[in-house]
mmCIF file of C-alpha atoms in Angstrom:
data_model
loop_
_atom_site.group_PDB
_atom_site.id
_atom_site.type_symbol
_atom_site.label_atom_id
_atom_site.label_comp_id
_atom_site.label_asym_id
_atom_site.label_seq_id
_atom_site.Cartn_x
_atom_site.Cartn_y
_atom_site.Cartn_z
ATOM 1 C CA MET F 28 98.535 115.771 112.594
ATOM 2 C CA ARG F 29 96.761 112.456 111.959
ATOM 3 C CA THR F 30 99.989 111.021 110.306
ATOM 4 C CA PHE F 31 103.486 111.642 111.466
ATOM 5 C CA PRO F 32 106.271 112.367 108.675
ATOM 6 C CA MET F 33 109.235 110.130 109.072
ATOM 7 C CA PHE F 34 111.991 108.825 106.864
ATOM 8 C CA LEU F 35 112.489 105.091 106.855
ATOM 9 C CA GLN F 36 115.831 103.306 106.570
ATOM 10 C CA MET F 37 115.579 101.229 103.452
ATOM 11 C CA ALA F 38 118.999 99.940 102.545
ATOM 12 C CA GLY F 39 118.838 96.171 102.069
ATOM 13 C CA ARG F 40 115.239 95.903 103.506
ATOM 14 C CA ARG F 41 112.439 94.048 101.701
ATOM 15 C CA VAL F 42 109.701 95.924 99.935
ATOM 16 C CA VAL F 43 106.573 93.935 98.658
ATOM 17 C CA ILE F 44 104.492 95.293 95.909
ATOM 18 C CA VAL F 45 101.222 93.209 95.164
ATOM 19 C CA GLY F 46 100.136 93.778 91.682
ATOM 20 C CA GLY F 47 101.492 93.459 87.986
ATOM 21 C CA GLY F 48 99.725 96.489 86.477
ATOM 22 C CA GLU F 49 100.339 100.263 86.083
ATOM 23 C CA GLN F 50 99.644 101.080 89.658
ATOM 24 C CA ALA F 51 102.224 98.478 90.843
ATOM 25 C CA ALA F 52 104.686 100.011 88.170
ATOM 26 C CA GLN F 53 104.219 103.459 89.661
ATOM 27 C CA LYS F 54 105.176 102.114 93.176
ATOM 28 C CA ALA F 55 108.168 100.270 91.671
ATOM 29 C CA ARG F 56 109.447 103.458 90.084
ATOM 30 C CA LEU F 57 109.276 105.005 93.546
ATOM 31 C CA MET F 58 111.026 102.379 95.332
ATOM 32 C CA LEU F 59 113.791 102.124 92.900
ATOM 33 C CA LYS F 60 115.027 105.409 94.152
ATOM 34 C CA THR F 61 115.921 103.634 97.299
ATOM 35 C CA GLU F 62 118.330 100.924 98.183
ATOM 36 C CA ALA F 63 115.511 98.472 99.098
ATOM 37 C CA GLU F 64 115.072 94.908 97.765
ATOM 38 C CA ILE F 65 111.790 94.965 95.816
ATOM 39 C CA PHE F 66 109.689 91.859 95.392
ATOM 40 C CA VAL F 67 106.628 92.203 93.040
ATOM 41 C CA LEU F 68 103.775 89.499 93.582
ATOM 42 C CA ALA F 69 101.735 89.001 90.564
ATOM 43 C CA ARG F 70 100.797 86.292 88.039
ATOM 44 C CA ASP F 71 101.733 88.476 85.136
ATOM 45 C CA LEU F 72 103.509 91.682 84.764
ATOM 46 C CA GLU F 73 103.035 94.681 82.472
ATOM 47 C CA PRO F 74 105.968 95.428 80.087
ATOM 48 C CA GLU F 75 107.800 98.019 82.319
ATOM 49 C CA LEU F 76 107.808 95.639 85.289
ATOM 50 C CA ALA F 77 108.748 92.633 83.150
ATOM 51 C CA ASN F 78 111.885 94.588 81.885
ATOM 52 C CA LEU F 79 112.788 95.553 85.434
ATOM 53 C CA ALA F 80 112.541 91.890 86.465
ATOM 54 C CA ALA F 81 114.634 90.785 83.470
ATOM 55 C CA GLN F 82 117.325 93.320 84.515
ATOM 56 C CA GLY F 83 117.371 92.098 88.033
ATOM 57 C CA GLN F 84 116.220 95.279 89.492
ATOM 58 C CA ILE F 85 113.016 93.661 91.076
ATOM 59 C CA THR F 86 112.115 90.007 91.952
ATOM 60 C CA HIS F 87 109.048 88.641 90.407
ATOM 61 C CA ILE F 88 107.122 86.105 92.474
ATOM 62 C CA ALA F 89 104.307 84.511 90.371
ATOM 63 C CA GLY F 90 103.091 81.793 92.850
ATOM 64 C CA ARG F 91 100.385 81.719 95.398
ATOM 65 C CA ILE F 92 100.261 84.832 97.762
ATOM 66 C CA THR F 93 100.363 83.766 101.380
ATOM 67 C CA THR F 94 100.990 85.514 104.679
ATOM 68 C CA GLU F 95 104.593 84.285 104.549
ATOM 69 C CA CYS F 96 105.272 86.618 101.455
ATOM 70 C CA PHE F 97 104.814 89.592 103.738
ATOM 71 C CA VAL F 98 107.043 88.333 106.794
ATOM 72 C CA ASP F 99 109.850 90.819 107.590
ATOM 73 C CA CYS F 100 109.005 93.368 104.944
ATOM 74 C CA ALA F 101 109.659 96.937 105.606
ATOM 75 C CA LEU F 102 106.819 98.239 103.560
ATOM 76 C CA CYS F 103 104.007 96.704 101.429
ATOM 77 C CA PHE F 104 102.181 98.290 98.469
ATOM 78 C CA VAL F 105 98.877 96.643 97.603
ATOM 79 C CA ALA F 106 98.139 97.741 93.981
ATOM 80 C CA THR F 107 96.223 95.305 92.033
ATOM 81 C CA GLY F 108 93.730 97.856 90.626
ATOM 82 C CA CYS F 109 90.686 95.857 92.062
ATOM 83 C CA PRO F 110 89.310 97.332 95.232
ATOM 84 C CA GLY F 111 87.958 93.841 96.491
ATOM 85 C CA ASN F 112 91.357 92.159 95.741
ATOM 86 C CA ASP F 113 93.103 94.959 97.370
ATOM 87 C CA MET F 114 90.969 94.749 100.633
ATOM 88 C CA ALA F 115 91.692 91.030 100.921
ATOM 89 C CA LEU F 116 95.357 91.311 100.117
ATOM 90 C CA HIS F 117 95.512 94.103 102.649
ATOM 91 C CA ALA F 118 94.118 91.919 105.425
ATOM 92 C CA LEU F 119 96.542 89.104 104.473
ATOM 93 C CA ALA F 120 99.560 91.387 104.757
ATOM 94 C CA LYS F 121 98.261 92.834 108.069
ATOM 95 C CA CYS F 122 98.181 89.203 109.429
ATOM 96 C CA ALA F 123 101.983 89.143 108.855
ATOM 97 C CA GLY F 124 102.374 92.526 110.682
ATOM 98 C CA ALA F 125 103.236 94.374 107.673
ATOM 99 C CA MET F 126 103.050 98.189 107.283
ATOM 100 C CA VAL F 127 100.774 98.548 104.339
ATOM 101 C CA ASN F 128 99.956 101.251 101.760
ATOM 102 C CA THR F 129 96.836 100.239 99.640
ATOM 103 C CA VAL F 130 96.563 102.504 96.613
ATOM 104 C CA ASP F 131 93.559 104.748 96.436
ATOM 105 C CA GLN F 132 92.198 103.561 99.673
ATOM 106 C CA PRO F 133 93.278 105.810 102.563
ATOM 107 C CA ALA F 134 91.355 103.789 105.097
ATOM 108 C CA LEU F 135 93.567 100.774 104.420
ATOM 109 C CA CYS F 136 96.876 102.740 104.730
ATOM 110 C CA ASP F 137 99.174 102.549 107.594
ATOM 111 C CA ALA F 138 101.725 104.792 105.417
ATOM 112 C CA LEU F 139 100.933 107.322 102.764
ATOM 113 C CA THR F 140 103.246 108.103 99.981
ATOM 114 C CA PRO F 141 104.049 111.809 99.683
ATOM 115 C CA SER F 142 104.957 113.944 96.794
ATOM 116 C CA ILE F 143 108.807 114.011 96.623
ATOM 117 C CA VAL F 144 111.433 116.541 95.701
ATOM 118 C CA ASP F 145 114.502 114.448 95.319
ATOM 119 C CA ARG F 146 117.889 116.092 95.570
ATOM 120 C CA ASP F 147 119.434 112.800 97.055
ATOM 121 C CA PRO F 148 120.577 112.905 99.979
ATOM 122 C CA VAL F 149 118.257 115.986 100.380
ATOM 123 C CA VAL F 150 114.763 114.802 100.035
ATOM 124 C CA VAL F 151 111.631 116.959 100.607
ATOM 125 C CA ALA F 152 108.329 115.066 101.373
ATOM 126 C CA ILE F 153 104.981 116.770 100.889
ATOM 127 C CA GLY F 154 101.944 115.225 102.368
ATOM 128 C CA THR F 155 98.257 116.081 102.614
ATOM 129 C CA GLU F 156 97.184 112.981 104.417
ATOM 130 C CA GLY F 157 95.492 111.764 101.247
ATOM 131 C CA THR F 158 93.041 114.795 101.165
ATOM 132 C CA ALA F 159 94.492 116.816 98.404
ATOM 133 C CA PRO F 160 97.150 115.111 96.115
ATOM 134 C CA VAL F 161 96.878 117.869 93.507
ATOM 135 C CA LEU F 162 97.825 120.480 95.896
ATOM 136 C CA ALA F 163 100.774 118.420 97.085
ATOM 137 C CA ARG F 164 101.850 118.256 93.486
ATOM 138 C CA GLN F 165 101.565 122.042 93.145
ATOM 139 C CA ILE F 166 103.678 122.529 96.098
ATOM 140 C CA LYS F 167 106.148 120.100 94.752
ATOM 141 C CA THR F 168 106.592 121.917 91.662
ATOM 142 C CA LYS F 169 107.254 125.239 93.504
ATOM 143 C CA ILE F 170 109.962 123.605 95.693
ATOM 144 C CA GLU F 171 111.538 122.013 92.612
ATOM 145 C CA GLY F 172 112.125 125.479 91.314
ATOM 146 C CA LEU F 173 113.681 126.604 94.577
ATOM 147 C CA LEU F 174 116.283 124.018 94.939
ATOM 148 C CA GLU F 175 119.039 123.903 92.416
ATOM 149 C CA PRO F 176 119.759 120.497 90.798
ATOM 150 C CA ARG F 177 123.175 119.882 92.392
ATOM 151 C CA LEU F 178 122.153 120.853 96.014
ATOM 152 C CA GLY F 179 122.219 117.106 96.922
ATOM 153 C CA GLU F 180 125.914 116.695 95.753
ATOM 154 C CA LEU F 181 126.740 119.666 97.960
ATOM 155 C CA ALA F 182 124.963 118.138 100.939
ATOM 156 C CA ALA F 183 126.760 114.784 100.368
ATOM 157 C CA SER F 184 130.009 116.484 100.214
ATOM 158 C CA ALA F 185 129.327 118.300 103.415
ATOM 159 C CA GLY F 186 128.338 114.901 105.070
ATOM 160 C CA ARG F 187 131.845 113.561 104.115
ATOM 161 C CA LEU F 188 133.486 116.621 105.712
ATOM 162 C CA ARG F 189 131.577 116.481 108.962
ATOM 163 C CA TRP F 190 134.092 114.402 110.851
ATOM 164 C CA PHE F 191 136.842 116.918 109.605
ATOM 165 C CA ALA F 192 134.911 119.838 110.922
ATOM 166 C CA ALA F 193 134.105 118.136 114.159
ATOM 167 C CA ALA F 194 137.813 117.344 114.868
ATOM 168 C CA ARG F 195 138.712 121.020 114.379
ATOM 169 C CA LEU F 196 135.824 123.364 115.392
ATOM 170 C CA ALA F 197 133.603 123.893 118.385
ATOM 171 C CA PRO F 198 130.003 123.270 118.005
ATOM 172 C CA ARG F 199 129.018 126.767 117.611
ATOM 173 C CA ARG F 200 131.687 127.281 115.069
ATOM 174 C CA ARG F 201 130.399 124.276 113.142
ATOM 175 C CA ARG F 202 126.958 125.715 112.986
ATOM 176 C CA ASP F 203 128.364 128.887 111.627
ATOM 177 C CA LEU F 204 130.511 126.945 109.036
ATOM 178 C CA TRP F 205 127.482 124.985 107.653
ATOM 179 C CA ARG F 206 125.455 128.142 107.510
ATOM 180 C CA TRP F 207 128.274 129.806 105.545
ATOM 181 C CA VAL F 208 128.498 126.668 103.265
ATOM 182 C CA PHE F 209 124.857 126.435 102.368
ATOM 183 C CA ASN F 210 124.260 130.323 102.134
ATOM 184 C CA GLY F 211 127.567 131.564 100.710
ATOM 185 C CA LYS F 212 130.127 130.919 98.099
ATOM 186 C CA PRO F 213 130.471 127.168 98.338
ATOM 187 C CA ARG F 214 126.889 126.818 97.361
ATOM 188 C CA HIS F 215 127.213 129.117 94.482
ATOM 189 C CA LEU F 216 130.384 127.315 93.221
ATOM 190 C CA PHE F 217 128.616 123.961 93.385
ATOM 191 C CA ALA F 218 125.562 125.353 91.548
ATOM 192 C CA GLY F 219 127.931 126.468 88.784
ATOM 193 C CA GLY F 220 129.644 123.146 88.545
ATOM 194 C CA ALA F 221 132.870 124.104 90.373
ATOM 195 C CA GLU F 222 132.677 121.086 92.823
ATOM 196 C CA ARG F 223 136.353 120.754 93.339
ATOM 197 C CA ALA F 224 136.803 124.473 93.983
ATOM 198 C CA ALA F 225 134.034 124.541 96.506
ATOM 199 C CA ILE F 226 135.249 121.458 98.482
ATOM 200 C CA GLN F 227 138.798 122.915 98.647
ATOM 201 C CA LEU F 228 137.358 126.224 99.858
ATOM 202 C CA ILE F 229 135.455 124.364 102.545
ATOM 203 C CA LYS F 230 138.463 122.391 103.669
ATOM 204 C CA SER F 231 140.668 125.341 103.839
ATOM 205 C CA ALA F 232 138.037 127.324 105.898
ATOM 206 C CA ILE F 233 137.918 124.475 108.307
ATOM 207 C CA GLU F 234 141.782 124.151 108.558
ATOM 208 C CA ALA F 235 141.953 128.093 109.270
ATOM 209 C CA ASP F 236 138.792 128.481 111.064
ATOM 210 C CA GLU F 237 138.204 131.466 108.846
ATOM 211 C CA PHE F 238 134.881 131.997 107.142
ATOM 212 C CA ALA F 239 131.848 134.214 107.253
ATOM 213 C CA GLY F 240 130.408 133.662 110.553
ATOM 214 C CA SER F 241 130.455 135.643 113.690
ATOM 215 C CA ARG F 242 132.416 134.392 116.899
ATOM 216 C CA SER F 243 130.583 136.836 119.187
ATOM 217 C CA GLY F 244 127.393 136.236 120.902
ATOM 218 C CA SER F 245 124.254 138.199 120.445
ATOM 219 C CA VAL F 246 120.677 138.998 121.943
ATOM 220 C CA SER F 247 117.844 139.285 119.639
ATOM 221 C CA ILE F 248 114.571 140.640 121.204
ATOM 222 C CA ILE F 249 111.826 139.321 118.767
ATOM 223 C CA ASP F 250 108.379 140.976 118.902
ATOM 224 C CA ALA F 251 106.063 137.979 119.254
ATOM 225 C CA GLY F 252 102.908 140.168 119.004
ATOM 226 C CA SER F 253 99.873 138.197 120.247
ATOM 227 C CA GLY F 254 101.776 134.983 120.256
ATOM 228 C CA ASP F 255 100.504 133.827 116.691
ATOM 229 C CA ARG F 256 103.382 132.594 114.627
ATOM 230 C CA ASP F 257 102.006 134.324 111.534
ATOM 231 C CA LEU F 258 102.723 137.576 113.033
ATOM 232 C CA ILE F 259 106.481 136.859 113.278
ATOM 233 C CA THR F 260 108.640 138.518 110.561
ATOM 234 C CA LEU F 261 111.033 136.611 108.338
ATOM 235 C CA ARG F 262 113.946 138.044 110.239
ATOM 236 C CA GLY F 263 112.333 136.849 113.466
ATOM 237 C CA VAL F 264 111.960 133.306 112.076
ATOM 238 C CA GLN F 265 115.663 133.253 110.919
ATOM 239 C CA ARG F 266 116.790 134.402 114.360
ATOM 240 C CA LEU F 267 114.664 131.585 116.073
ATOM 241 C CA GLN F 268 116.056 129.042 113.730
ATOM 242 C CA GLU F 269 119.657 130.383 114.559
ATOM 243 C CA ALA F 270 119.219 130.653 118.259
ATOM 244 C CA ASP F 271 121.201 128.484 120.902
ATOM 245 C CA VAL F 272 119.099 129.777 123.729
ATOM 246 C CA ILE F 273 115.482 130.930 123.782
ATOM 247 C CA TYR F 274 113.874 132.898 126.748
ATOM 248 C CA TYR F 275 110.037 132.749 126.535
ATOM 249 C CA ASP F 276 106.812 133.036 128.365
ATOM 250 C CA GLY F 277 105.376 129.542 128.168
ATOM 251 C CA GLN F 278 101.673 130.820 128.501
ATOM 252 C CA HIS F 279 101.871 132.858 125.374
ATOM 253 C CA HIS F 280 104.434 131.439 123.050
ATOM 254 C CA PRO F 281 103.782 127.735 122.140
ATOM 255 C CA ALA F 282 102.951 128.260 118.598
ATOM 256 C CA VAL F 283 105.930 130.601 117.982
ATOM 257 C CA LEU F 284 108.382 127.944 119.495
ATOM 258 C CA GLU F 285 107.254 125.661 116.763
ATOM 259 C CA LEU F 286 109.499 127.816 114.385
ATOM 260 C CA ALA F 287 112.658 127.485 116.493
ATOM 261 C CA ARG F 288 115.476 124.801 116.306
ATOM 262 C CA ARG F 289 114.380 121.717 118.119
ATOM 263 C CA ASP F 290 117.883 121.381 119.843
ATOM 264 C CA ALA F 291 117.982 125.141 121.155
ATOM 265 C CA GLN F 292 117.956 125.549 124.910
ATOM 266 C CA ARG F 293 114.773 126.912 126.148
ATOM 267 C CA VAL F 294 114.376 128.941 129.413
ATOM 268 C CA GLU F 295 110.819 129.707 130.378
ATOM 269 C CA ILE F 296 110.685 132.963 132.203
ATOM 270 C CA GLY F 297 106.865 133.284 132.885
ATOM 271 C CA ALA F 298 105.206 136.536 132.660
ATOM 272 C CA VAL F 299 108.149 138.984 132.590
ATOM 273 C CA ASP F 300 106.536 142.029 133.982
ATOM 274 C CA GLY F 301 105.845 141.657 137.714
ATOM 275 C CA CYS F 302 107.212 138.096 137.909
ATOM 276 C CA ALA F 303 109.125 137.797 141.214
ATOM 277 C CA ASP F 304 111.317 134.968 139.781
ATOM 278 C CA TRP F 305 112.442 137.024 136.962
ATOM 279 C CA PRO F 306 112.937 140.882 137.754
ATOM 280 C CA ALA F 307 114.391 142.964 134.985
ATOM 281 C CA ASP F 308 117.882 142.981 136.469
ATOM 282 C CA LYS F 309 118.020 139.208 136.646
ATOM 283 C CA LEU F 310 116.778 138.780 133.102
ATOM 284 C CA CYS F 311 119.144 141.152 131.583
ATOM 285 C CA GLN F 312 122.117 139.481 133.486
ATOM 286 C CA SER F 313 121.066 135.987 132.363
ATOM 287 C CA LEU F 314 120.524 137.080 128.615
ATOM 288 C CA LEU F 315 123.849 138.931 128.384
ATOM 289 C CA ALA F 316 125.866 136.147 130.264
ATOM 290 C CA LYS F 317 124.771 133.570 127.835
ATOM 291 C CA ALA F 318 125.632 135.929 124.871
ATOM 292 C CA ALA F 319 129.171 136.675 126.407
ATOM 293 C CA GLN F 320 129.827 132.961 126.180
ATOM 294 C CA GLY F 321 129.281 133.206 122.519
ATOM 295 C CA GLU F 322 125.661 131.958 122.350
ATOM 296 C CA ARG F 323 123.102 133.455 119.994
ATOM 297 C CA VAL F 324 120.183 134.343 122.506
ATOM 298 C CA VAL F 325 116.559 135.086 121.554
ATOM 299 C CA LEU F 326 114.107 136.817 124.033
ATOM 300 C CA LEU F 327 110.539 136.435 122.788
ATOM 301 C CA ASP F 328 108.940 139.797 123.502
ATOM 302 C CA GLN F 329 105.214 140.104 124.266
ATOM 303 C CA GLY F 330 104.864 143.418 125.776
ATOM 304 C CA LEU F 331 108.228 143.947 127.464
ATOM 305 C CA SER F 332 108.697 147.140 129.132
ATOM 306 C CA ASP F 333 111.021 149.826 127.501
ATOM 307 C CA ASP F 334 112.756 149.731 130.815
ATOM 308 C CA ILE F 335 113.953 146.281 130.301
ATOM 309 C CA LYS F 336 115.201 147.098 126.767
ATOM 310 C CA ARG F 337 116.941 150.022 127.991
ATOM 311 C CA ARG F 338 118.742 148.111 130.712
ATOM 312 C CA LEU F 339 119.874 145.462 128.211
ATOM 313 C CA LEU F 340 121.496 148.152 126.146
ATOM 314 C CA GLU F 341 123.154 149.675 129.258
ATOM 315 C CA THR F 342 124.324 146.502 130.700
ATOM 316 C CA ALA F 343 125.728 145.131 127.437
ATOM 317 C CA GLY F 344 128.932 147.231 127.760
ATOM 318 C CA GLU F 345 129.784 145.398 131.066
ATOM 319 C CA PHE F 346 130.097 142.094 129.104
ATOM 320 C CA GLY F 347 132.510 143.371 126.366
ATOM 321 C CA GLN F 348 132.385 144.619 122.909
ATOM 322 C CA GLY F 349 131.471 141.308 121.352
ATOM 323 C CA VAL F 350 127.862 141.175 122.406
ATOM 324 C CA SER F 351 125.361 142.787 120.049
ATOM 325 C CA ILE F 352 121.710 143.672 120.981
ATOM 326 C CA GLU F 353 119.098 143.482 118.024
ATOM 327 C CA ASN F 354 115.412 144.455 118.094
ATOM 328 C CA VAL F 355 113.408 142.503 115.706
ATOM 329 C CA PRO F 356 109.938 144.135 115.301
ATOM 330 C CA GLY F 357 106.847 142.065 114.474
ATOM 331 C CA VAL F 358 103.501 142.727 113.102
ATOM 332 C CA SER F 359 101.299 144.745 115.571
ATOM 333 C CA SER F 360 98.417 142.838 116.963
ATOM 334 C CA ARG F 361 96.338 145.796 115.974
ATOM 335 C CA SER F 362 97.069 145.021 112.421
ATOM 336 C CA ALA F 363 96.204 141.304 112.749
ATOM 337 C CA PRO F 364 93.103 139.927 111.363
ATOM 338 C CA PRO F 365 90.267 139.156 113.872
ATOM 339 C CA ARG F 366 89.972 135.685 115.278
ATOM 340 C CA ASN F 367 87.092 133.188 114.698
ATOM 341 C CA GLY F 368 85.724 135.264 111.919
ATOM 342 C CA ALA F 369 84.833 138.181 114.050
ATOM 343 C CA GLU F 370 83.586 141.163 112.044
ATOM 344 C CA LEU F 371 85.508 144.452 112.180
ATOM 345 C CA THR F 372 82.561 146.567 113.127
ATOM 346 C CA ALA F 373 82.968 150.376 113.727
ATOM 347 C CA PRO F 374 82.892 149.895 117.540
ATOM 348 C CA THR F 375 85.631 147.199 117.264
ATOM 349 C CA LEU F 376 87.789 149.403 115.063
ATOM 350 C CA GLN F 377 87.302 152.198 117.526
ATOM 351 C CA ALA F 378 88.225 150.025 120.529
ATOM 352 C CA ARG F 379 91.557 149.246 118.620
ATOM 353 C CA GLY F 380 92.373 152.841 118.288
ATOM 354 C CA CYS F 381 91.221 153.107 114.628
ATOM 355 C CA ARG F 382 89.299 156.270 113.487
#
């Protein structure tokens, strides 16, 4: 990535927009979604901006633009509509140390504005680093259809109840709770307009520690194929995102690990077969011990022997009935497309076992 996506705290911070025309109005509409203080620097304002200034939603500054205008601003938009003016104003803002977005000039941008799906406080930002804004809008349209209009209200309610859940539930049970809230009945109630019923259901579930979520640990053996993340099945991705602990071979799985929860514990086991530090018995004991503590454990499998899988199943009984073992198949590397545009010639297909 040439740019790094990050959400900025905007409440009470100064945003400066230079320009009084349509481009400036577009940026003002965007920033009015935030809690920032908006200052528009321009001699004259187009009607929409003039109306916003009259209502007190923005502050209009019609005087001479100097370096001091940009001091302590969180973000500056340069949007006069004239490339020459924009370049000069960009230089002025940079002298004040401002973070600048110059409209339609990516080379003069410290920050790029993404396409936004707004379900405040749930916000999805889609960026293409300025290369394909039409594609970003297409993706935005698809995501708009996936997220129900009241999802943000459910997220805000969950946020208000986080302290209540933290006081009564262990970390693992809290994750189970929120998984149930956002996948189960509370979300459906909210989507249907039954906000009070949904909130009361969540409160009751927290108080009783009763909701759809397993208390027992598990081991999921995920077929990682050749190590390419596009060969992981949807179920495999779900297990990675739910995992508390992930055992992996660091030589083969860096791309697959990008799909996992960032706060999951990661245990590098090296090459499983023949690795003196991780013989089969040690690996099985470690996996099952973690699961017996109620953890969701994932083992990324890239050619594990059937013997290891058999030992896991045999040993699981020693750790009690609560531990479940799941095998999550992947896409066979034989079915994967060739890398670097290699052609599937007859000898190649025969080498892969195809007739």
